[in-house]
Amino acid sequence: MEAPPLPEALPLLAAGGAGLSPERRAALGASLPLLQRDYRFERVCFWGCIQGVRGAYYIVEGLGPDRAAPRSRLYSLNCLDWSLLTPATKEMFELAEQVKGRFQGDPSFEYSLSEINAEAAARLMASGKEPVFKEEARLIATIEQIDKEVGIVPRGAFVKTPCGSVHENRHFEGLSLVEAKKLSSYFHFTEPVNLKNKTLREKADLDPSIDFLDSLENDIPRGSWSIQLEKGGAVVVLRSLLWLGLTFYHVPMTKQFGYVYFGTGEKNLDLPFML
C-alpha cells in the first residue's frame, strides 16, 4: 500500500484488525519521505507488520519505474530506523518453510539448524560455518513468499508494454461494483504460472497488455479467499485464509486499492482441512 494514502486506507481495513497506533503512524509519516529521498525510490509502499513474541517488524517496499522489477524491502523495529533486506535465496526459502512457531521479534535471533535441517547443518559445519539460521533470513523469505502467493491487484490496474516492463495504467478508473465482487477481477502480482498453461483458444479472449497475470479464481485450495462488501457496499475487501492477516481493499469506480499484512508470518497449513 502506497505511503501517501495510508492514513485514509487503514480505516477501510480496520474491520479486519489491521491498524497502527497514532505514534507509529506519526513515525511513518516522518520517516518514509526521508527514506524515499535517501534511496531514490520512485514510490514507497507500506507493506505491513509481522508481529513477533518480543517485538514487531514493520516492512516497507521501494518501487522503481518498472513495477514488475524486483522490489527493495526494508524493515524497522520502531518505524523510524530502517534496514535494507537482501533478496531471498533458494536456501532461505527452503529453511524458512521448515521453521515452525512465531517470530521472536529479534533479527539477530538464531535458530539451530540441527533441529530444522540436519543436512543443511552438516553442509555448513563442513564449510567451517556455524549451523544456524538467523531470523532476519526467515523474515526475508517470509515476506517474499507472502507477496508471491497473496500479493494482488485489480485487473487493468497495470499494463505490460511490448518491451516487457510493467507500469501503472493511467486509464484505470477502478472496477465496477459488479466486477469488483468477482475473484476473476483480481490478479496475483507476480510471475504467472497458470497463464502459461492456457490453450490458444483460452488466450484468444485475453488482452495481452492487461491479462498477463494469473487470476485468483484458479487458486488452490479453492475457497482460500474471503470477499466481502463493507462500509455500506462502498468498499470491496478480500482476505486471504492462507496467510491470515493479508487484507486487500478496493473502492469500486476509483483508483483506490492496495493490500497490507498484519499477522504473525505463519502460513495456515490447516486450510485444506478447514474448507
Short mmCIF file of C-alpha atoms in Angstrom, two decimals:
data_model
loop_
_atom_site.label_atom_id
_atom_site.label_comp_id
_atom_site.label_asym_id
_atom_site.label_seq_id
_atom_site.Cartn_x
_atom_site.Cartn_y
_atom_site.Cartn_z
CA MET A 1 0.00 0.00 0.00
CA GLU A 2 1.49 3.31 -1.04
CA ALA A 3 2.55 5.63 1.74
CA PRO A 4 0.58 8.84 0.86
CA PRO A 5 -2.97 7.34 1.13
CA LEU A 6 -2.05 5.19 4.15
CA PRO A 7 -3.95 7.28 6.78
CA GLU A 8 -7.13 7.15 4.66
CA ALA A 9 -6.76 3.48 3.72
CA LEU A 10 -6.14 1.94 7.15
CA PRO A 11 -9.64 2.82 8.46
CA LEU A 12 -11.08 0.94 5.48
CA LEU A 13 -9.21 -2.15 6.68
CA ALA A 14 -9.94 -1.71 10.37
CA ALA A 15 -12.67 -4.36 10.35
CA GLY A 16 -10.02 -6.95 9.57
CA GLY A 17 -7.94 -5.97 12.57
CA ALA A 18 -5.36 -4.01 10.57
CA GLY A 19 -4.14 -0.90 12.28
CA LEU A 20 -1.29 1.22 13.58
CA SER A 21 -1.09 3.26 16.74
CA PRO A 22 -1.05 7.07 16.37
CA GLU A 23 2.62 7.02 17.39
CA ARG A 24 3.52 4.54 14.64
CA ARG A 25 1.54 6.50 12.05
CA ALA A 26 3.36 9.68 13.01
CA ALA A 27 6.72 7.93 12.84
CA LEU A 28 5.95 6.54 9.38
CA GLY A 29 4.78 9.95 8.19
CA ALA A 30 8.12 11.43 9.22
CA SER A 31 10.49 8.66 8.13
CA LEU A 32 9.09 7.43 4.80
CA PRO A 33 9.62 10.69 2.82
CA LEU A 34 13.24 10.69 4.03
CA LEU A 35 13.59 7.03 3.11
CA GLN A 36 12.27 7.70 -0.39
CA ARG A 37 14.70 10.58 -0.82
CA ASP A 38 17.76 8.77 0.53
CA TYR A 39 17.25 5.60 -1.52
CA ARG A 40 15.91 7.48 -4.56
CA PHE A 41 12.79 5.35 -4.81
CA GLU A 42 10.05 6.47 -7.16
CA ARG A 43 7.50 5.40 -4.57
CA VAL A 44 7.47 3.82 -1.14
CA CYS A 45 4.76 1.35 -0.06
CA PHE A 46 3.93 0.30 3.48
CA TRP A 47 3.83 -3.49 3.21
CA GLY A 48 2.67 -4.33 6.71
CA CYS A 49 3.77 -5.71 10.05
CA ILE A 50 4.89 -9.14 11.23
CA GLN A 51 4.25 -9.46 14.95
CA GLY A 52 6.84 -11.38 16.94
CA VAL A 53 6.87 -12.59 20.54
CA ARG A 54 9.13 -9.78 21.79
CA GLY A 55 8.64 -7.16 19.10
CA ALA A 56 7.24 -6.37 15.66
CA TYR A 57 8.81 -5.92 12.22
CA TYR A 58 7.40 -3.04 10.18
CA ILE A 59 8.02 -3.54 6.47
CA VAL A 60 8.13 -1.11 3.53
CA GLU A 61 8.90 -1.61 -0.16
CA GLY A 62 10.68 0.77 -2.51
CA LEU A 63 9.45 0.88 -6.11
CA GLY A 64 11.06 1.97 -9.36
CA PRO A 65 9.53 2.81 -12.76
CA ASP A 66 9.05 -0.87 -13.69
CA ARG A 67 6.54 -2.28 -11.22
CA ALA A 68 7.42 -5.88 -12.15
CA ALA A 69 11.11 -5.38 -11.32
CA PRO A 70 12.46 -6.82 -8.05
CA ARG A 71 11.48 -4.63 -5.13
CA SER A 72 13.73 -3.23 -2.44
CA ARG A 73 12.44 -4.15 1.02
CA LEU A 74 13.34 -2.58 4.34
CA TYR A 75 12.30 -3.33 7.91
CA SER A 76 12.20 -1.38 11.13
CA LEU A 77 11.51 -2.14 14.76
CA ASN A 78 10.31 1.40 15.55
CA CYS A 79 9.12 2.85 12.18
CA LEU A 80 12.00 5.35 12.27
CA ASP A 81 15.26 3.46 11.67
CA TRP A 82 15.23 1.27 8.56
CA SER A 83 17.46 -1.61 7.47
CA LEU A 84 17.67 -2.89 3.90
CA LEU A 85 16.85 -6.57 3.33
CA THR A 86 18.82 -8.62 0.82
CA PRO A 87 16.96 -10.71 -1.81
CA ALA A 88 15.96 -14.18 -0.68
CA THR A 89 17.92 -17.20 -1.89
CA LYS A 90 16.58 -20.67 -2.65
CA GLU A 91 18.16 -21.98 0.54
CA MET A 92 16.44 -19.26 2.59
CA PHE A 93 13.05 -20.32 1.23
CA GLU A 94 13.72 -23.99 1.99
CA LEU A 95 14.85 -23.35 5.55
CA ALA A 96 12.15 -20.77 6.30
CA GLU A 97 9.44 -23.27 5.35
CA GLN A 98 10.82 -25.71 7.91
CA VAL A 99 10.92 -23.27 10.82
CA LYS A 100 7.82 -23.62 12.98
CA GLY A 101 6.39 -21.22 15.52
CA ARG A 102 6.25 -17.47 15.99
CA PHE A 103 8.89 -14.94 15.06
CA GLN A 104 10.82 -13.69 18.08
CA GLY A 105 10.99 -10.04 17.00
CA ASP A 106 14.80 -10.01 17.18
CA PRO A 107 16.58 -10.01 13.76
CA SER A 108 19.77 -11.39 15.33
CA PHE A 109 17.98 -14.38 16.90
CA GLU A 110 19.46 -17.66 15.66
CA TYR A 111 17.56 -20.90 15.03
CA SER A 112 19.58 -24.07 15.40
CA LEU A 113 19.84 -25.75 12.00
CA SER A 114 20.46 -29.12 13.61
CA GLU A 115 16.84 -29.01 14.80
CA ILE A 116 15.49 -27.72 11.46
CA ASN A 117 17.52 -29.42 8.75
CA ALA A 118 20.32 -31.77 9.72
CA GLU A 119 21.61 -31.97 6.13
CA ALA A 120 21.92 -28.19 5.81
CA ALA A 121 23.61 -28.06 9.22
CA ALA A 122 26.15 -30.68 8.16
CA ARG A 123 26.98 -28.72 4.98
CA LEU A 124 27.62 -25.55 6.96
CA MET A 125 29.75 -27.33 9.53
CA ALA A 126 31.80 -28.92 6.75
CA SER A 127 32.49 -25.47 5.29
CA GLY A 128 33.53 -24.12 8.68
CA LYS A 129 30.37 -22.09 9.33
CA GLU A 130 28.03 -22.17 12.31
CA PRO A 131 24.90 -24.32 11.74
CA VAL A 132 22.43 -21.51 12.49
CA PHE A 133 19.63 -19.75 10.60
CA LYS A 134 19.07 -16.11 11.51
CA GLU A 135 15.61 -14.69 11.98
CA GLU A 136 16.42 -11.88 9.55
CA ALA A 137 16.83 -14.50 6.79
CA ARG A 138 13.49 -16.04 7.78
CA LEU A 139 11.91 -12.59 7.61
CA ILE A 140 13.25 -12.02 4.08
CA ALA A 141 11.91 -15.35 2.81
CA THR A 142 8.51 -14.96 4.52
CA ILE A 143 7.87 -11.50 3.06
CA GLU A 144 8.71 -12.68 -0.46
CA GLN A 145 6.57 -15.79 -0.08
CA ILE A 146 3.55 -13.76 1.08
CA ASP A 147 3.97 -11.32 -1.81
CA LYS A 148 4.28 -14.20 -4.27
CA GLU A 149 1.28 -16.17 -3.01
CA VAL A 150 -1.23 -13.49 -1.99
CA GLY A 151 0.00 -10.10 -3.25
CA ILE A 152 -2.83 -9.00 -5.57
CA VAL A 153 -4.00 -6.13 -7.80
CA PRO A 154 -7.26 -5.39 -9.68
CA ARG A 155 -7.48 -6.34 -13.35
CA GLY A 156 -6.44 -3.43 -15.54
CA ALA A 157 -4.55 -1.51 -12.85
CA PHE A 158 -1.25 -2.25 -14.61
CA VAL A 159 -0.25 -2.62 -18.25
CA LYS A 160 2.59 -4.56 -19.81
CA THR A 161 4.49 -2.85 -22.62
CA PRO A 162 5.83 -4.66 -25.71
CA CYS A 163 9.29 -4.35 -24.14
CA GLY A 164 8.12 -6.40 -21.14
CA SER A 165 8.11 -3.68 -18.47
CA VAL A 166 5.02 -3.14 -16.32
CA HIS A 167 3.62 0.30 -15.50
CA GLU A 168 0.55 1.78 -13.87
CA ASN A 169 -2.40 2.05 -16.24
CA ARG A 170 -3.25 5.75 -16.44
CA HIS A 171 -6.65 4.90 -17.90
CA PHE A 172 -7.64 2.64 -14.99
CA GLU A 173 -10.62 4.18 -13.21
CA GLY A 174 -11.45 1.25 -10.96
CA LEU A 175 -13.61 -1.85 -11.31
CA SER A 176 -17.37 -1.61 -11.48
CA LEU A 177 -19.21 -2.89 -8.41
CA VAL A 178 -20.33 -5.99 -10.32
CA GLU A 179 -16.80 -6.82 -11.48
CA ALA A 180 -15.29 -5.95 -8.10
CA LYS A 181 -17.25 -8.78 -6.46
CA LYS A 182 -15.68 -11.43 -8.74
CA LEU A 183 -12.42 -13.23 -7.92
CA SER A 184 -11.63 -13.29 -11.64
CA SER A 185 -11.22 -9.49 -11.48
CA TYR A 186 -8.10 -9.77 -9.32
CA PHE A 187 -4.62 -10.94 -10.31
CA HIS A 188 -1.53 -12.18 -8.48
CA PHE A 189 1.13 -9.52 -8.96
CA THR A 190 3.94 -11.98 -9.62
CA GLU A 191 5.31 -14.14 -12.42
CA PRO A 192 2.32 -16.06 -13.89
CA VAL A 193 2.16 -19.85 -13.73
CA ASN A 194 -1.34 -20.88 -14.81
CA LEU A 195 -1.41 -18.42 -17.70
CA LYS A 196 1.39 -20.27 -19.44
CA ASN A 197 -0.65 -23.47 -19.39
CA LYS A 198 -3.71 -21.98 -21.09
CA THR A 199 -4.56 -23.13 -24.61
CA LEU A 200 -4.56 -20.76 -27.59
CA ARG A 201 -8.37 -20.86 -27.57
CA GLU A 202 -8.44 -19.79 -23.91
CA LYS A 203 -5.98 -16.97 -24.62
CA ALA A 204 -7.96 -15.70 -27.61
CA ASP A 205 -10.27 -13.58 -25.44
CA LEU A 206 -7.45 -12.15 -23.32
CA ASP A 207 -5.91 -8.73 -23.75
CA PRO A 208 -2.12 -9.35 -23.55
CA SER A 209 -1.47 -5.82 -22.27
CA ILE A 210 -3.57 -6.29 -19.09
CA ASP A 211 -4.24 -10.06 -18.85
CA PHE A 212 -0.60 -11.02 -18.30
CA LEU A 213 -1.04 -12.29 -14.73
CA ASP A 214 -2.74 -15.25 -13.02
CA SER A 215 -6.31 -14.77 -11.80
CA LEU A 216 -7.39 -15.58 -8.23
CA GLU A 217 -10.24 -17.77 -9.47
CA ASN A 218 -7.77 -20.60 -10.14
CA ASP A 219 -6.15 -20.52 -6.70
CA ILE A 220 -5.69 -23.83 -4.89
CA PRO A 221 -7.22 -24.68 -2.50
CA ARG A 222 -10.49 -23.21 -3.70
CA GLY A 223 -12.09 -21.08 -1.04
CA SER A 224 -8.79 -19.59 0.15
CA TRP A 225 -10.15 -16.06 -0.35
CA SER A 226 -12.95 -14.30 1.50
CA ILE A 227 -14.56 -11.44 -0.45
CA GLN A 228 -16.92 -9.02 1.30
CA LEU A 229 -18.58 -5.64 0.85
CA GLU A 230 -18.01 -3.19 3.68
CA LYS A 231 -18.73 0.45 4.54
CA GLY A 232 -22.27 0.07 3.19
CA GLY A 233 -21.08 -1.58 -0.02
CA ALA A 234 -18.64 1.24 -0.82
CA VAL A 235 -15.52 -0.90 -0.31
CA VAL A 236 -14.70 -4.40 -1.51
CA VAL A 237 -12.40 -6.28 0.86
CA LEU A 238 -10.58 -9.53 0.14
CA ARG A 239 -8.92 -11.50 2.92
CA SER A 240 -6.55 -14.40 2.49
CA LEU A 241 -7.33 -17.51 4.52
CA LEU A 242 -3.96 -19.00 3.55
CA TRP A 243 -1.93 -16.15 5.02
CA LEU A 244 -4.18 -14.87 7.79
CA GLY A 245 -3.66 -11.14 8.17
CA LEU A 246 -3.37 -10.25 4.47
CA THR A 247 -6.17 -7.82 3.60
CA PHE A 248 -6.78 -6.19 0.21
CA TYR A 249 -9.24 -3.36 -0.41
CA HIS A 250 -10.63 -1.63 -3.48
CA VAL A 251 -13.08 1.24 -3.75
CA PRO A 252 -15.08 0.49 -6.94
CA MET A 253 -15.06 3.13 -9.68
CA THR A 254 -11.93 4.74 -8.19
CA LYS A 255 -8.19 4.16 -8.36
CA GLN A 256 -8.03 3.35 -4.66
CA PHE A 257 -6.73 -0.13 -3.94
CA GLY A 258 -3.96 -1.82 -2.00
CA TYR A 259 -3.14 -4.56 0.45
CA VAL A 260 -1.45 -4.73 3.80
CA TYR A 261 -0.35 -7.58 6.04
CA PHE A 262 -0.77 -7.61 9.82
CA GLY A 263 -0.05 -11.08 11.15
CA THR A 264 2.40 -13.48 12.72
CA GLY A 265 4.11 -14.52 9.49
CA GLU A 266 2.83 -18.10 9.78
CA LYS A 267 1.13 -19.86 6.89
CA ASN A 268 -2.23 -21.51 7.57
CA LEU A 269 -1.25 -25.05 6.59
CA ASP A 270 -4.53 -26.41 8.00
CA LEU A 271 -6.63 -24.54 5.45
CA PRO A 272 -7.34 -27.56 3.16
CA PHE A 273 -8.85 -29.37 6.15
CA MET A 274 -10.91 -26.34 7.19
CA LEU A 275 -12.73 -25.82 3.88
#
